[in-house]
Coordinates of C-alpha atoms in Angstrom, one line a residue:
M1 CA -2.1 109.1 109.3
K2 CA 0.6 107.1 110.9
R3 CA 0.9 108.6 114.3
K4 CA -2.9 108.0 114.2
K5 CA -3.3 104.1 113.2
K6 CA -0.1 104.3 115.6
A7 CA -2.1 105.5 118.6
V8 CA -5.1 102.8 117.4
L9 CA -3.0 100.4 117.6
W10 CA -1.7 101.6 120.4
L11 CA -4.8 101.9 122.1
C12 CA -6.2 97.9 120.7
I13 CA -3.4 96.9 122.6
S14 CA -3.9 98.7 125.8
L15 CA -7.8 97.8 125.7
M16 CA -6.1 94.5 124.4
L17 CA -4.0 93.9 127.7
L18 CA -6.9 95.5 130.5
L19 CA -8.9 92.6 128.8
G20 CA -6.5 90.2 130.0
M21 CA -5.4 91.3 133.4
C22 CA -9.4 91.3 133.8
M23 CA -10.2 88.1 132.9
T24 CA -7.0 87.0 135.2
V25 CA -8.5 88.7 137.9
Y26 CA -12.0 87.3 137.3
A27 CA -10.3 83.8 135.9
Q28 CA -8.9 83.8 140.5
E29 CA -9.4 79.9 141.5
N30 CA -8.2 78.1 144.7
E31 CA -8.8 74.6 144.9
S32 CA -10.0 74.5 148.3
W33 CA -13.4 76.9 147.1
N34 CA -13.1 74.8 144.1
E35 CA -14.1 71.1 145.5
P36 CA -17.9 70.6 146.5
P37 CA -18.7 70.4 149.5
Q38 CA -17.5 67.2 151.6
K39 CA -19.1 64.5 153.7
V40 CA -22.5 65.8 152.5
R41 CA -25.3 63.8 155.0
I42 CA -28.7 63.4 154.6
T43 CA -30.6 62.4 157.7
A44 CA -34.5 62.3 157.8
Q45 CA -36.4 63.3 160.3
K46 CA -36.3 61.0 164.0
G47 CA -39.4 60.0 164.6
M48 CA -41.5 61.3 162.3
A49 CA -41.7 59.0 159.6
S50 CA -45.0 60.8 157.9
S51 CA -43.5 64.4 158.3
R52 CA -41.9 64.9 154.5
K53 CA -38.8 66.4 156.6
Y54 CA -35.5 65.6 155.8
T55 CA -32.3 67.6 156.8
I56 CA -28.9 67.6 155.0
Y57 CA -25.3 68.7 156.0
W58 CA -22.3 69.5 154.9
K59 CA -18.5 70.5 155.9
R60 CA -18.4 74.0 155.9
I61 CA -15.6 75.4 153.7
E62 CA -13.2 78.0 154.4
N63 CA -12.8 81.2 152.7
I64 CA -16.0 81.8 151.1
D65 CA -19.2 83.8 151.2
G66 CA -22.2 81.2 150.4
Y67 CA -23.3 78.5 148.9
Q68 CA -25.6 78.2 146.1
L69 CA -28.4 75.2 146.9
E70 CA -30.7 73.5 144.3
L71 CA -33.4 71.0 144.9
Y72 CA -36.0 69.5 141.6
D73 CA -38.5 66.6 141.5
S74 CA -38.0 63.6 139.4
S75 CA -39.2 65.4 136.6
N76 CA -36.5 67.9 136.1
E77 CA -38.7 71.0 137.5
R78 CA -36.8 73.1 140.1
I79 CA -38.1 73.7 143.3
F80 CA -36.0 75.9 144.7
S81 CA -32.7 77.9 144.2
K82 CA -31.1 79.7 146.9
K83 CA -28.2 80.8 148.0
T84 CA -26.6 81.2 152.2
A85 CA -24.1 82.1 154.2
A86 CA -21.2 80.6 154.6
D87 CA -21.5 80.2 157.9
Q88 CA -24.0 77.3 157.2
T89 CA -23.7 73.7 157.2
S90 CA -27.4 72.6 156.7
I91 CA -30.9 72.5 155.3
Q92 CA -34.3 71.6 156.2
L93 CA -35.9 69.8 153.5
N94 CA -40.0 70.1 153.5
D95 CA -42.9 68.8 150.9
I96 CA -40.3 66.1 150.5
Q97 CA -43.6 63.7 148.7
N98 CA -44.2 59.8 149.7
S99 CA -41.6 57.7 146.9
R100 CA -40.7 60.5 144.7
V101 CA -37.2 61.3 143.4
Y102 CA -35.2 64.1 144.3
R103 CA -32.5 65.7 143.1
F104 CA -30.3 68.2 145.4
R105 CA -27.1 70.4 144.3
I106 CA -24.7 72.2 146.8
R107 CA -21.5 74.6 145.3
A108 CA -19.7 77.0 146.5
F109 CA -19.2 80.4 145.8
Y110 CA -17.0 83.6 146.4
K111 CA -17.1 87.5 145.6
A112 CA -14.9 89.1 143.3
E113 CA -13.4 92.2 143.2
N114 CA -12.0 93.6 139.2
P115 CA -9.9 96.2 140.6
Y116 CA -9.1 97.7 137.2
T117 CA -13.6 98.0 137.0
G118 CA -14.7 97.8 140.6
I119 CA -16.9 94.8 139.5
T120 CA -17.9 92.3 141.6
R121 CA -19.7 89.4 141.0
N122 CA -20.3 86.1 142.2
V123 CA -17.4 83.4 141.0
Y124 CA -19.0 79.6 141.6
G125 CA -16.9 76.4 142.6
T126 CA -18.4 72.8 141.7
Y127 CA -21.1 71.0 142.6
R128 CA -22.0 67.8 144.1
T129 CA -25.3 66.2 144.0
E130 CA -27.8 64.3 146.2
Y131 CA -30.7 62.5 145.6
I132 CA -33.5 62.3 148.1
C133 CA -36.0 59.8 148.2
Q134 CA -38.8 59.6 151.6
Q135 CA -38.8 56.4 153.5
P136 CA -41.5 54.0 152.7
K137 CA -45.0 54.8 154.9
L138 CA -46.1 51.2 155.5
K139 CA -49.6 50.0 156.1
F140 CA -50.6 46.5 157.4
Q141 CA -52.9 43.6 156.9
W142 CA -53.1 41.2 159.6
N143 CA -53.1 37.7 156.9
S144 CA -53.3 34.6 159.8
K145 CA -52.6 33.7 163.4
N146 CA -49.0 34.4 162.8
S147 CA -48.6 36.0 159.6
V148 CA -49.1 40.0 158.3
R149 CA -48.8 41.3 155.3
V150 CA -46.6 44.6 155.1
S151 CA -47.6 47.0 152.1
W152 CA -46.6 50.6 150.7
N153 CA -46.7 53.4 147.8
A154 CA -43.6 51.4 145.0
V155 CA -40.6 53.9 145.0
E156 CA -39.7 56.0 141.7
N157 CA -37.1 53.8 139.7
G158 CA -37.7 51.5 142.4
V159 CA -34.8 48.1 142.6
D160 CA -35.3 46.4 145.7
Y161 CA -37.5 46.8 149.3
T162 CA -35.6 45.0 152.4
V163 CA -38.0 45.2 155.1
Y164 CA -37.0 44.5 158.6
L165 CA -38.2 43.6 162.0
S166 CA -37.5 43.7 165.7
E167 CA -39.6 42.9 169.0
K168 CA -38.2 45.9 170.6
R169 CA -38.3 50.5 168.6
G170 CA -34.3 51.0 170.0
G171 CA -33.5 47.0 169.4
T172 CA -31.5 44.6 166.8
Y173 CA -33.6 45.1 163.5
R174 CA -33.1 41.7 162.0
K175 CA -34.0 41.7 157.9
A176 CA -36.5 39.7 157.3
A177 CA -38.0 40.1 153.6
K178 CA -35.9 40.8 150.5
V179 CA -38.7 42.1 147.5
K180 CA -39.0 43.2 144.1
T181 CA -43.0 44.2 145.4
P182 CA -43.9 46.6 147.3
Q183 CA -45.0 44.2 149.6
A184 CA -44.2 41.2 152.1
T185 CA -45.0 38.4 153.9
L186 CA -43.8 38.7 157.9
K187 CA -44.0 35.1 159.3
K188 CA -43.4 33.1 162.3
L189 CA -44.8 35.6 164.6
N190 CA -46.0 35.6 167.7
M191 CA -49.9 36.4 169.8
E192 CA -49.4 39.7 171.7
T193 CA -46.0 40.8 170.9
T194 CA -45.7 44.0 169.6
Y195 CA -43.2 44.5 166.3
Y196 CA -41.5 47.5 165.1
V197 CA -41.0 47.9 161.3
Y198 CA -39.2 49.6 158.4
V199 CA -38.4 49.7 155.1
V200 CA -35.5 50.3 152.8
A201 CA -36.2 51.4 149.2
S202 CA -32.7 51.0 146.4
Y203 CA -33.8 53.1 143.6
R204 CA -31.2 53.0 140.7
V205 CA -30.6 57.3 139.1
K206 CA -28.8 56.6 136.0
D207 CA -26.5 53.8 136.7
Q208 CA -26.3 55.2 140.4
T209 CA -27.9 52.7 143.2
Y210 CA -29.4 55.0 145.5
K211 CA -30.7 53.5 149.4
T212 CA -34.0 55.8 151.5
A213 CA -32.9 57.3 154.8
V214 CA -34.3 55.5 157.9
S215 CA -36.3 57.9 160.4
S216 CA -38.4 55.2 162.2
A217 CA -40.0 52.5 162.7
S218 CA -44.0 51.7 162.4
S219 CA -45.3 48.8 164.7
F220 CA -48.1 46.5 164.8
R221 CA -49.5 44.0 167.2
L222 CA -50.7 41.0 167.0
Q223 CA -54.1 39.9 169.7
M224 CA -56.2 37.3 170.3
K225 CA -59.7 38.3 169.7

């Protein structure tokens, strides 16, 4: 009877040791892959203010098997969750609705095989979170001989809006107005001149403030009737 108890005890100890070794193998973590992807950069598609497209870039992490990407809308509903290859360092997002705030998450993973069981599973790193909001689409209304009212849809959780103006599409833009509401009046304009305008919206998520990415400028021209 004592031999049987000893055998059971040794079996339990062996199983615990084996389980411990398995857990140790599964818990292999390396700071180089566990850190979230660095230098994440968000770029709205140039010259396509109404295309609802964004490209997100990140710096490649070595010695991994891929990335997991997730996108959520402002109501925290998940739009997609997908895995990409380890050599992929960008993704294009489509159908980003105007004035809505989106949450994008990315993390790295590698495949770990347990040498005792042969079971392979993904081991994940830490998420990096970025927020996305489409550049406001502008509307212009003639106000007077030398002024125009510009308006746009209010951005979710908007704090303020900065209007930039230039007489050349690729020229230097100056700050023409900074407002709390989604409209502004541009004054002291010249007739028969084409102006280029874009708006940068500031919006708040929790205790952080973010700005909309700039993709292109809209234009208008004051002409004699």
